[in-house]
Coordinates of C-alpha atoms in Angstrom, one line a residue:
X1 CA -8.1 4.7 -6.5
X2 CA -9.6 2.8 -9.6
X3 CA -13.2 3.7 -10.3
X4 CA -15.6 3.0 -12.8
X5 CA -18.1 5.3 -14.2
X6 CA -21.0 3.4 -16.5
X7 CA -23.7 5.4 -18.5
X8 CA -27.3 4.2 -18.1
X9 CA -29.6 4.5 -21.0
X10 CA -33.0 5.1 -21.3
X11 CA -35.3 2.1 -21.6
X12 CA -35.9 0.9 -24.7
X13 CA -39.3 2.0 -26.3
X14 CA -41.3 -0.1 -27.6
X15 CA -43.4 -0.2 -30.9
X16 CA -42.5 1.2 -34.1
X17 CA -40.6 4.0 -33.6
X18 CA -38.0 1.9 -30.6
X19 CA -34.6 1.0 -31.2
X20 CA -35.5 -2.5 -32.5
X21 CA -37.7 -1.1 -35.3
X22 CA -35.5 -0.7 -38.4
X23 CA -38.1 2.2 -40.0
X24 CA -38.0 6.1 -39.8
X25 CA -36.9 7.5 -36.6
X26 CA -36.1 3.7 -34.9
X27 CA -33.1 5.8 -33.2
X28 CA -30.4 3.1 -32.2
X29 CA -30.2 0.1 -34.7
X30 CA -30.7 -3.7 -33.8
X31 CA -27.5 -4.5 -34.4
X32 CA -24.2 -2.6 -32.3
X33 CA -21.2 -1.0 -33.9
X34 CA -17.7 -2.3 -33.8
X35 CA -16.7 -3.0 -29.9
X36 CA -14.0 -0.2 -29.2
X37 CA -12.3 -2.6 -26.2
X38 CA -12.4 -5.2 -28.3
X39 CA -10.9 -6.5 -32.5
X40 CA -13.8 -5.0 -34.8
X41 CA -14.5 -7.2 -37.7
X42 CA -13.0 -7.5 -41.3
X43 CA -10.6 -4.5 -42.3
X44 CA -11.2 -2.1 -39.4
X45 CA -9.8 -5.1 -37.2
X46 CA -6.6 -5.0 -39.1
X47 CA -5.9 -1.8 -39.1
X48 CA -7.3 -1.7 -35.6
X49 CA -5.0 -4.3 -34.8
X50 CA -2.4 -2.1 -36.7
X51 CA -2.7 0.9 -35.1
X52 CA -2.6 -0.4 -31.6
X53 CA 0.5 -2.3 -32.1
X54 CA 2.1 1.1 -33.9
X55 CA 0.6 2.7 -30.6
X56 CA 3.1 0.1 -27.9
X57 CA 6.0 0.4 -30.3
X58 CA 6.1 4.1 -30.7
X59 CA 5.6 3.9 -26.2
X60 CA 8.0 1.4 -25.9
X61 CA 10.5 3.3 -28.1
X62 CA 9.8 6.7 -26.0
X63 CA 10.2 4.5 -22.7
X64 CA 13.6 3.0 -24.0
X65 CA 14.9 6.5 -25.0
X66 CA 14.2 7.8 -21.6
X67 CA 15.8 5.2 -19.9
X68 CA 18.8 5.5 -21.3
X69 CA 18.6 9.8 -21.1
X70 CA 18.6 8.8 -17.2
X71 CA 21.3 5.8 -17.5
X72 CA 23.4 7.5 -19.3
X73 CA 26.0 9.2 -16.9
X74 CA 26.0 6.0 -15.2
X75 CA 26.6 3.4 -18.3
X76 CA 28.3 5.5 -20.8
X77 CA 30.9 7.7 -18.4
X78 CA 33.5 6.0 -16.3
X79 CA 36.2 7.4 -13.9
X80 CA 40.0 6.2 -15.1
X81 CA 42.1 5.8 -11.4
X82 CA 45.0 5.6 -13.2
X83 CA 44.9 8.4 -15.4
X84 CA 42.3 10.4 -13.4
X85 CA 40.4 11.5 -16.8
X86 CA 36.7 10.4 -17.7
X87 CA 36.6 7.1 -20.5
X88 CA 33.8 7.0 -23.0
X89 CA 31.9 3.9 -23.4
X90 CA 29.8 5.3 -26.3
X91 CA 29.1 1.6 -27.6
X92 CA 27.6 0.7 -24.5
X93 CA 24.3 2.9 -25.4
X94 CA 22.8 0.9 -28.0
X95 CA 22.6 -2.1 -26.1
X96 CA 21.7 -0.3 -23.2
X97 CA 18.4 1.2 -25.4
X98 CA 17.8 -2.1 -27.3
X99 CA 17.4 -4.2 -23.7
X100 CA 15.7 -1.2 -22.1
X101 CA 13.6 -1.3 -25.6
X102 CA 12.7 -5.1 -25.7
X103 CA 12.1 -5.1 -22.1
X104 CA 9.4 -2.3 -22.4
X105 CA 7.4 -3.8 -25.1
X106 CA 7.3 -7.2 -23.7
X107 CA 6.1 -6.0 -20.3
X108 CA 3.1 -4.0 -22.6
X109 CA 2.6 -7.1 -24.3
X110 CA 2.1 -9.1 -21.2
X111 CA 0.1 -6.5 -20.0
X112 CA -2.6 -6.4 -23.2
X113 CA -2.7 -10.3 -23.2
X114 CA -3.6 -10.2 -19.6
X115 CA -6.3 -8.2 -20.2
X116 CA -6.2 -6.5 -16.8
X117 CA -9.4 -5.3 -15.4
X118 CA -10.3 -2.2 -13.6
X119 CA -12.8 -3.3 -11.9
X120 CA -12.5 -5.0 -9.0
X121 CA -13.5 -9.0 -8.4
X122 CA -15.9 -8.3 -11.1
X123 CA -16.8 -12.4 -11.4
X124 CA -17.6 -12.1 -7.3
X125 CA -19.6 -8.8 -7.3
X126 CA -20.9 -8.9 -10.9
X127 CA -22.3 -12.7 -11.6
X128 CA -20.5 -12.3 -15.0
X129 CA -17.3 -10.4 -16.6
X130 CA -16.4 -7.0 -16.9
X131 CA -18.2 -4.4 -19.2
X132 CA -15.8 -4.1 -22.2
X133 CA -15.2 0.0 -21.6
X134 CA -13.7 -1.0 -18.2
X135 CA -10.8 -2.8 -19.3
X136 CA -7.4 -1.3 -19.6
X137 CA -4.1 -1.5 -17.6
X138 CA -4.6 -2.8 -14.1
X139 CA -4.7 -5.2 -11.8
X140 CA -6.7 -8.4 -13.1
X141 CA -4.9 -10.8 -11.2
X142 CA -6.3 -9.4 -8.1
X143 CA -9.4 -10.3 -9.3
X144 CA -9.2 -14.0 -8.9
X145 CA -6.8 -13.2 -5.3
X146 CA -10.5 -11.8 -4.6
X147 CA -12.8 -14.8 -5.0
X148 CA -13.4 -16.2 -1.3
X149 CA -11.9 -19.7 -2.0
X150 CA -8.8 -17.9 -3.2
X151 CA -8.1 -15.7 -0.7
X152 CA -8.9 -18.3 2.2
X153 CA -6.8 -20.5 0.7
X154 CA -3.9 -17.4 0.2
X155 CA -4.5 -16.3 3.7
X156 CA -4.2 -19.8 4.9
X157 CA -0.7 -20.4 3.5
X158 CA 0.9 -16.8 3.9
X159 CA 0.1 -17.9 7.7
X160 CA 1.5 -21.3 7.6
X161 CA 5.0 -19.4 5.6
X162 CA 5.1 -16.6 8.3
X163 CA 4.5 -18.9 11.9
X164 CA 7.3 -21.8 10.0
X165 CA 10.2 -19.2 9.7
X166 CA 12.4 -19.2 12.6
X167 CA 12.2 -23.1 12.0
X168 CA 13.8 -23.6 8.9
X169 CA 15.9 -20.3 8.6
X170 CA 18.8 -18.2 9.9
X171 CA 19.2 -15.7 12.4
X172 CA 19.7 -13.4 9.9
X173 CA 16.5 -14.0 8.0
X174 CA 14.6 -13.7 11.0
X175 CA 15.9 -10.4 12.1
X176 CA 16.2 -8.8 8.2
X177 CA 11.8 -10.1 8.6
X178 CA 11.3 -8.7 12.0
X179 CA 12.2 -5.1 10.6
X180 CA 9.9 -5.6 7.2
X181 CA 7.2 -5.9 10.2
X182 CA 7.7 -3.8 11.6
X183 CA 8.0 -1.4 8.6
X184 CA 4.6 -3.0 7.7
X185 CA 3.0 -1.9 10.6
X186 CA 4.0 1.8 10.1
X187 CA 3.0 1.9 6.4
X188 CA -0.7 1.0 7.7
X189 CA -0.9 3.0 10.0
X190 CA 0.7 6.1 8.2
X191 CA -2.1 4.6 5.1
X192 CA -4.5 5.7 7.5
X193 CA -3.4 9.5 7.6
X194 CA -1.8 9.7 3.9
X195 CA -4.2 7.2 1.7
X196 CA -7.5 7.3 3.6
X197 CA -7.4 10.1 5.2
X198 CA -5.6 11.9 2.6
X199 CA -3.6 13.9 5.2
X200 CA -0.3 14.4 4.3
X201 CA 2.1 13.8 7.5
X202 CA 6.1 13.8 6.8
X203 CA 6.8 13.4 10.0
X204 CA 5.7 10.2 11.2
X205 CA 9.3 9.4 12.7
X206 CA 8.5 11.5 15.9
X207 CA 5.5 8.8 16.4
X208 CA 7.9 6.0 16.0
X209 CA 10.1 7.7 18.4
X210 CA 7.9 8.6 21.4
X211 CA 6.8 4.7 20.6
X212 CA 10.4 3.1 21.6
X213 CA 11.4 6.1 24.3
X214 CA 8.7 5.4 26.4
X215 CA 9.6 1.6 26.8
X216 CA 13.2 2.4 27.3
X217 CA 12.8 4.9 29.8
X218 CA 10.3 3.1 31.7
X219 CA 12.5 -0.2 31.5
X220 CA 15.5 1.6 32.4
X221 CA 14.5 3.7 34.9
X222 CA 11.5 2.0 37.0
X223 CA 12.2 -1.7 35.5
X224 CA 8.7 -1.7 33.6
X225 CA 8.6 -5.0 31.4
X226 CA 7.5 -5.2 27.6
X227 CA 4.2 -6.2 27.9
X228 CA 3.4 -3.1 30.2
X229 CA 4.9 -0.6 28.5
X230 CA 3.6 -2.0 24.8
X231 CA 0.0 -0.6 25.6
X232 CA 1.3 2.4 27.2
X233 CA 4.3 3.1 23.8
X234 CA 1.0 3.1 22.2
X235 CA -0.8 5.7 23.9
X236 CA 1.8 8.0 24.3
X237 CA 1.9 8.2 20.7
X238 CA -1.4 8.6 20.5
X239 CA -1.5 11.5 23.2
X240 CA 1.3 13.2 20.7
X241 CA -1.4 12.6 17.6
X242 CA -3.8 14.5 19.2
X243 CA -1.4 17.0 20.1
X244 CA 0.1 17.7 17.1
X245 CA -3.7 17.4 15.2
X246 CA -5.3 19.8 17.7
X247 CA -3.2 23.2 16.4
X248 CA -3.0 22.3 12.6
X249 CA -6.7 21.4 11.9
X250 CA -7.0 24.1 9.7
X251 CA -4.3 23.3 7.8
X252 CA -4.1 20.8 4.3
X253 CA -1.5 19.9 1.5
X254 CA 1.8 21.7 1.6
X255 CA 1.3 23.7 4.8
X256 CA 0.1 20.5 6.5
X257 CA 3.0 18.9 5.7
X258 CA 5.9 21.5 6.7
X259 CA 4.2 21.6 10.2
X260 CA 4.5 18.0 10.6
X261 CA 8.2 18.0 9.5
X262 CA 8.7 20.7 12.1
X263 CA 7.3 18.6 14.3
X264 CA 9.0 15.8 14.1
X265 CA 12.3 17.9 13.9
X266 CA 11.1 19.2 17.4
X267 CA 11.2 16.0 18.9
X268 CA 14.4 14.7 17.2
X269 CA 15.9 17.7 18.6
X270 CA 14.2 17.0 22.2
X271 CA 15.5 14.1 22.6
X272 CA 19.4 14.9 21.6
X273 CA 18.9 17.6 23.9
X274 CA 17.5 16.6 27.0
X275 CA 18.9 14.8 29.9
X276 CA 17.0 12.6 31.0
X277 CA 16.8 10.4 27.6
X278 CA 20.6 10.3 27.6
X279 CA 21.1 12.7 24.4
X280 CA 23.2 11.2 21.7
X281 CA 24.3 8.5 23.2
X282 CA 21.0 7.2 23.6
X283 CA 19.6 4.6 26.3
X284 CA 21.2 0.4 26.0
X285 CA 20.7 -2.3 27.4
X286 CA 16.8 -2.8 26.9
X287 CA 15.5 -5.8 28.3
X288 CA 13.7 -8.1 25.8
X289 CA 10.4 -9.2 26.1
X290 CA 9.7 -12.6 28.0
X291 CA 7.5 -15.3 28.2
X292 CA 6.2 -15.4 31.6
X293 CA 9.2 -14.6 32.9
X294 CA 10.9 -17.5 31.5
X295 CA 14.7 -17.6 29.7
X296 CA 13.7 -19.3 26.5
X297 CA 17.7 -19.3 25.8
X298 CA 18.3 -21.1 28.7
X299 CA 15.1 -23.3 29.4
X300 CA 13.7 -24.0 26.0
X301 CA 16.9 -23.1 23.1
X302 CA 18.5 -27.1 24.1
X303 CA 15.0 -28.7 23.9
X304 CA 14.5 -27.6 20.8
X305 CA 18.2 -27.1 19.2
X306 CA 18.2 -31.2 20.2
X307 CA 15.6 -32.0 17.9
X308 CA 16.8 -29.9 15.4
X309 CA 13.5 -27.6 15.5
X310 CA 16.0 -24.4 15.3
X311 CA 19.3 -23.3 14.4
X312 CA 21.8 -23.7 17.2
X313 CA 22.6 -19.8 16.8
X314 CA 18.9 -19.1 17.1
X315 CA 17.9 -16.2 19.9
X316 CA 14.7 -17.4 20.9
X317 CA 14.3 -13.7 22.3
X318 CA 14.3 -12.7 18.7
X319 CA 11.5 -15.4 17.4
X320 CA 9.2 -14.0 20.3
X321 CA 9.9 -10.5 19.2
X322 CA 9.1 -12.1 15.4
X323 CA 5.8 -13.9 16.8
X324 CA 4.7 -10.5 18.7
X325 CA 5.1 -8.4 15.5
X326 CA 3.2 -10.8 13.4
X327 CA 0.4 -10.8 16.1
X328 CA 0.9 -6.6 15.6
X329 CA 0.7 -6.7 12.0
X330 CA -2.4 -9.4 11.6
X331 CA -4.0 -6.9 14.1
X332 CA -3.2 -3.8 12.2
X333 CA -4.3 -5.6 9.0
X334 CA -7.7 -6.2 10.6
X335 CA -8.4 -2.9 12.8
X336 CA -7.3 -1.1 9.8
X337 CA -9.5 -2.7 7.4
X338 CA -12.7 -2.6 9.7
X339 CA -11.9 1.1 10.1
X340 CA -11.7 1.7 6.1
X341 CA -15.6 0.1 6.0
X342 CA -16.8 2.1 8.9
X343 CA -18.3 4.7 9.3
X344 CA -15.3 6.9 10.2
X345 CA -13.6 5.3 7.5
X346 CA -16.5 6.6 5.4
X347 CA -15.6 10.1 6.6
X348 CA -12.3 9.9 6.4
X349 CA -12.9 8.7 2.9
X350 CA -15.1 12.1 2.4
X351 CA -12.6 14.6 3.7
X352 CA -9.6 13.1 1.3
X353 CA -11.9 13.7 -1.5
X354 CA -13.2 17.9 -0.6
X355 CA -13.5 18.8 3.0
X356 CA -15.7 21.8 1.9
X357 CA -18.4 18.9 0.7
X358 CA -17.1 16.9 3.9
X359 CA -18.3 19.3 6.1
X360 CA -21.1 20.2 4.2
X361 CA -22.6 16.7 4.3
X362 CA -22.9 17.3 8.3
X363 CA -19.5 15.3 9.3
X364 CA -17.3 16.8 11.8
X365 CA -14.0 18.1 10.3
X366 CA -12.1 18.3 13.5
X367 CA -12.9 15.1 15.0
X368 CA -12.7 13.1 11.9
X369 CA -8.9 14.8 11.5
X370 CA -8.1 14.3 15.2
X371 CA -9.2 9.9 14.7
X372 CA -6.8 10.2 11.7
X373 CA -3.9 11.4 13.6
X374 CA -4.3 9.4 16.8
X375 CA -5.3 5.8 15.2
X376 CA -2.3 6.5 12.7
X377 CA 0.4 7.2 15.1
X378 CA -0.7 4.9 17.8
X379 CA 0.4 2.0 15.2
X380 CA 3.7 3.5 15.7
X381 CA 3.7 3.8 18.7
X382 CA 3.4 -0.1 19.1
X383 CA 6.3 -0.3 16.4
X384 CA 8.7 1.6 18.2
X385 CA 7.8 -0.5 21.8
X386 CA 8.8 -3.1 19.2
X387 CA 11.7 -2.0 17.4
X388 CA 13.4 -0.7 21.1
X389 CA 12.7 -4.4 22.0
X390 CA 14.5 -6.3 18.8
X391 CA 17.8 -4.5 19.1
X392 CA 18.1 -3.0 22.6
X393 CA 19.6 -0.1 21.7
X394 CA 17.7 3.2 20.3
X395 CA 19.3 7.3 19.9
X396 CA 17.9 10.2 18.0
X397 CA 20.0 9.0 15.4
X398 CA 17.3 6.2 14.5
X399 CA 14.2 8.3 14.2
X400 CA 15.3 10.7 11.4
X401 CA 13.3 12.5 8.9
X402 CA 14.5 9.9 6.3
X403 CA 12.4 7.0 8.0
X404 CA 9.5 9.4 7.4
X405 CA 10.4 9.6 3.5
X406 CA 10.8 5.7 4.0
X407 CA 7.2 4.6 5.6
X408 CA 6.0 7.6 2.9
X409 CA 7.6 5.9 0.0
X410 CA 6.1 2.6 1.6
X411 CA 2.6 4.0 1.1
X412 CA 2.8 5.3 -2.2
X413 CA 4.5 2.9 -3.9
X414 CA 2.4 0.2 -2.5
X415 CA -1.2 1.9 -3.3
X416 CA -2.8 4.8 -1.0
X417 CA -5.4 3.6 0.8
X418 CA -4.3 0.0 -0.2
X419 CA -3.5 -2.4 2.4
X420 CA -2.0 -5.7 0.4
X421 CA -0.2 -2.7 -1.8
X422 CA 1.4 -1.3 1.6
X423 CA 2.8 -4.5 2.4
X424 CA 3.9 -5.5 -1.0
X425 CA 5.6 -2.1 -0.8
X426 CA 7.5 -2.8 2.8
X427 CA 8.9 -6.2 1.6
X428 CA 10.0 -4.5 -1.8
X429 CA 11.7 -1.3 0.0
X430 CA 13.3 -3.2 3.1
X431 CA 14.0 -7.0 1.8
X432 CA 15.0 -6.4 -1.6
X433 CA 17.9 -4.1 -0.4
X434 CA 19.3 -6.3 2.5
X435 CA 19.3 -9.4 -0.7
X436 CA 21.3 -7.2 -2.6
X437 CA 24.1 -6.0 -0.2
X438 CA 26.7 -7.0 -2.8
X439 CA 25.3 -4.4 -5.2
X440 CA 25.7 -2.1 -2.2
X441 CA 27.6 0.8 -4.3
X442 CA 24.0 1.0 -6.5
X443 CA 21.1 0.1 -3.7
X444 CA 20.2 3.9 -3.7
X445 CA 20.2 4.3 -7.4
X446 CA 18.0 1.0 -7.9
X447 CA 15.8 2.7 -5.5
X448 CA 15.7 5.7 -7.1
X449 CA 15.0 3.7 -10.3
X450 CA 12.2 1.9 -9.2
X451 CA 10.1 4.9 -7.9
X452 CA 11.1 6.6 -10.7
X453 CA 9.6 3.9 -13.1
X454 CA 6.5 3.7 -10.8
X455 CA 5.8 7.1 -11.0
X456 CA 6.0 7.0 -15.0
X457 CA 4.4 3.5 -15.2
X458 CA 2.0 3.3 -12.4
X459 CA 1.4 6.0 -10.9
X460 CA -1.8 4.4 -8.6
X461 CA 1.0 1.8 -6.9
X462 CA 1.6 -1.5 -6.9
X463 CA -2.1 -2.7 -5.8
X464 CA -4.4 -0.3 -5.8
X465 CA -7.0 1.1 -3.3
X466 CA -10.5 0.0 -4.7
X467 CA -14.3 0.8 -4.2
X468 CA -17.3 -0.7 -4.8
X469 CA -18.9 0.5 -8.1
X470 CA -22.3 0.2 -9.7
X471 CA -22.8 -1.4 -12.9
X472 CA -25.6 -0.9 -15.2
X473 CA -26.5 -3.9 -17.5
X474 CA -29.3 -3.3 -19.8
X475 CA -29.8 -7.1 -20.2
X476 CA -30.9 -7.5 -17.1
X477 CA -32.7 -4.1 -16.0
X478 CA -34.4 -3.2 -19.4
X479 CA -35.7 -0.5 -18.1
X480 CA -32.7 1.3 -17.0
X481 CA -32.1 0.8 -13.5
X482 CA -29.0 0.6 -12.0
X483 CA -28.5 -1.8 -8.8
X484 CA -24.8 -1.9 -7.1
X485 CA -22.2 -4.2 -8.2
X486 CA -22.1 -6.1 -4.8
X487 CA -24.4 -8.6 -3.8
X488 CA -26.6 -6.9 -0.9
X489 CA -29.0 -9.4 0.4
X490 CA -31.0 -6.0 2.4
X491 CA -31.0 -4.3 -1.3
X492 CA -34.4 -4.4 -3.7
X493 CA -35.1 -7.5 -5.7
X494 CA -35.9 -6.2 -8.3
X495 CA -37.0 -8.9 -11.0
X496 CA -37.4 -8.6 -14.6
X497 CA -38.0 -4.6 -15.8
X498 CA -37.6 -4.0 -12.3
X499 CA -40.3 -4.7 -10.7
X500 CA -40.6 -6.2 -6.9
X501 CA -42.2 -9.5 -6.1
X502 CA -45.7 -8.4 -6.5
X503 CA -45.1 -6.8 -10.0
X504 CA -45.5 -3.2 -9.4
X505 CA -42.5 -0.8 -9.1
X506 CA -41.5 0.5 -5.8
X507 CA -41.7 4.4 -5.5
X508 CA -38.0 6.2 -4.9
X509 CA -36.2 3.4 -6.5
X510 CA -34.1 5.2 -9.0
X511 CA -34.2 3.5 -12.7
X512 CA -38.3 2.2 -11.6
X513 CA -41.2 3.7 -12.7
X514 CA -42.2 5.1 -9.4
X515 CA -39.0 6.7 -8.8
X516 CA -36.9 9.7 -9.9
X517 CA -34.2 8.8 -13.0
X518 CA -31.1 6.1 -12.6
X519 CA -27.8 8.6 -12.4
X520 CA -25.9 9.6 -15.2
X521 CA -22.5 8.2 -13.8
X522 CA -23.5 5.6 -11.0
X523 CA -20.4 4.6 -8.8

């Protein structure tokens, strides 16, 4: 999570002996030192200059001998069918370094010309740019993604994309983007347990599982249709999150975790086991969901195959299964956001950070752990209603503990707590690999390879999580107030050396003169 800490100073003095003054004891002089974000002048910015460009090239030169430490089994050794011996491609290692080299320093070059910006939508929150200390390796085009105009306008054509698809595409595409959906739609709601919460849960599969079982058993067995049993996939798994939260509340880190994998290895083995799911073999032959009852194949496919509105291979059953997971994820996208600025998403936001202080500051451990585990897996439930519903056909087989390291992956390469950075991280993990079928032999070492170079490079994720921060500008509050970096229109408006309307400093308004000292490190 990026955070920024800013020292306040103490307001100026005025008279002789004040900063301004340039006579005995005038303590900071008129005029600043060299900016350390920034080129000093003369000489110092040379060798400034100097140092930081010895500074990439001795990290891109570390980078690029790494790389090819780990590539080079794979580049430099090669199996000979015919003779059955090992061949030697020693001259392949110096190109290998000199791309892996170049590529490194150009990607930190890109970076430092960027300039990217830790703080977040600094222009929208701040009325002006960053402080110079907070710049560094980030994010910074996020910051114009989060002017209004720009994300309305983002929003706005990410929806007009997604709802166009089955129009202008293949089968194939549609089905490859139902199961990104649904993958999206299980990263935010495990984001809830792992990045918010800061819960770690490895076995999120068993959620999925008791998601897509309880539509397939109802369907099969008493004819229940999808838009009943969605709602109630959903509760079920959130009857199993309280379950499973209610015996391991004590519980954090790695313990946490080996119960949930226990867990989820419990119902794996559950449902292989008993009879009435149909064991291995699994349950077939799972009814799609309609549209009023209607056969869109039959009714509405000519219509609109005539006009030339879809491909004449299209199964409208899939683009409704596409259109109800897009509905799922927009609603996710929202539920999960309002819950991250709620209260509880306050708490939740507490206990990831020390639950000691958590519980300390008066909220309730157990039921803030409990609303973790239930909101996160009833998310999954809804997937797996879902998933059961795209393909019609669900064993144990499908709900192992490697789609837990999946959705976990998800999260973390994406961004904890991150929403945008989850679904980044879905389409990078479950589209890039179905694009690159050809390169089938090396999907799993690419994948390796890119978390691997996350976890060296960028450790926070691909976007990550954010929180509002407090700035102080001595410009504007010269007498050392601090005021939040978001625009509160409830907040204290403070004018000029921080006085209210009527001139006089409030009392209890830290950084006034009626209230206790501005914070060392205000966040």
């Amino acid at each position: 999570m990026t955070t920024v800490q800013t020292e306040t100073a103490p307001p100026p003095a005025s008279g002789s002996g004040g900063p301004s003054s340039g006579g005995p004891g005038g303590g900071v002089p008129e005029s600043p030192g060299p900016d350390p974000a920034g080129a000093p002048e003369g000489r110092g910015g040379a060798a400034g200059h100097l140092a930081r460009a010895l500074a990439e090239f001795r990290a891109a030169l570390l980078s690029a001998a790494w790389f090819s430490v780990l590539a080079l089994p794979l580049v430099c050794f090669r199996v000979n069918a015919v003779s059955g011996g090992i061949d030697y491609l020693w001259a392949r290692l110096p190109r290998l370094a000199a791309l892996a080299f170049c590529a490194t320093l150009a990607w930190r070059f890109l970076l430092r010309r960027l300039g990217f910006s830790r703080v977040r939508s600094a222009v929208a929150e701040t009325a002006g740019p960053p402080p110079e200390g907070a710049r560094g390796p980030g994010g910074s085009w996020l910051t114009l993604l989060d002017r209004a105009p720009a994300k309305r306008l983002l929003l706005a054509g990410a929806a007009l994309l997604l709802l166009s698809v089955p129009f202008w595409t293949t089968p194939y595409v549609v089905t490859i983007l139902i199961t990104a959906l649904i993958y999206i739609t299980l990263g935010l709601g495990l984001n809830i347990v792992v990045g918010v919460a800061g819960l770690l849960n490895l076995g999120y599969a068993a959620f999925f599982a008791v998601g897509a079982y309880t539509f397939a058993l109802l369907n099969q067995n008493f004819g229940m249709g999808f838009w009943i049993c969605l709602p109630l996939g959903a509760l079920s798994a959130t009857l199993l999150g309280l379950l499973l939260g209610l015996p391991i509340l004590r519980l954090s880190g790695d313990y946490l975790a080996i119960v949930t994998l226990g867990f989820a290895e419990i119902i794996r083995l559950v449902l292989v086991n008993v009879g009435f799911t149909n064991g291995p073999r699994g349950i077939r032959n799972i009814q799609p969901p309609t549209l009023f009852g209607a056969d869109l194949n039959g009714a509405v496919k000519p219509l609109l195959v005539g006009h030339g509105l879809v491909h004449k291979d299209m199964d409208l059953n899939k683009v409704l299964v596409y259109f109800i997971i897009l509905a799922i994820v927009a609603l996710t996208v929202v539920c999960v956001y309002r819950l991250e600025n709620s209260r509880l998403g306050r708490a939740w936001l507490a206990l990831r950070e020390d639950e000691v202080a958590c519980q300390a500051m008066g909220i309730n451990r157990v039921r803030t752990k409990l609303a973790a585990f239930a909101l996160g897996s009833t998310w999954a439930g809804l997937a797996g209603v879902v998933f059961a519903a795209q393909i019609s056909f669900i064993n144990p087989q499908s709900f192992t503990f490697m789609l837990s390291v999946m959705v976990l992956s998800i999260v973390v390469l994406g961004g904890m707590g991150s929403i945008p950075g989850v679904m980044i991280g879905a389409a990078v993990l479950i589209l890039l690999p179905e694009y690159l079928r050809e390169y089938s032999d090396y999907r799993m070492l690419i994948f390796g390879l890119i978390m691997v170079l996350m976890m060296v490079f960028r450790p926070q994720g691909i976007i990550p999580s954010t929180r509002r921060v407090y700035i102080y500008r001595p410009e504007e509050h010269g007498d050392g107030g601090a005021r939040p970096s978001t625009r509160n229109p409830d907040a204290l408006d403070a004018g000029p050396g921080g006085a209210g309307q009527d001139g006089q400093a409030p009392a209890g308004v830290p950084g006034t003169a009626g209230g206790p000292p501005s914070p060392r490190g205000a966040r």
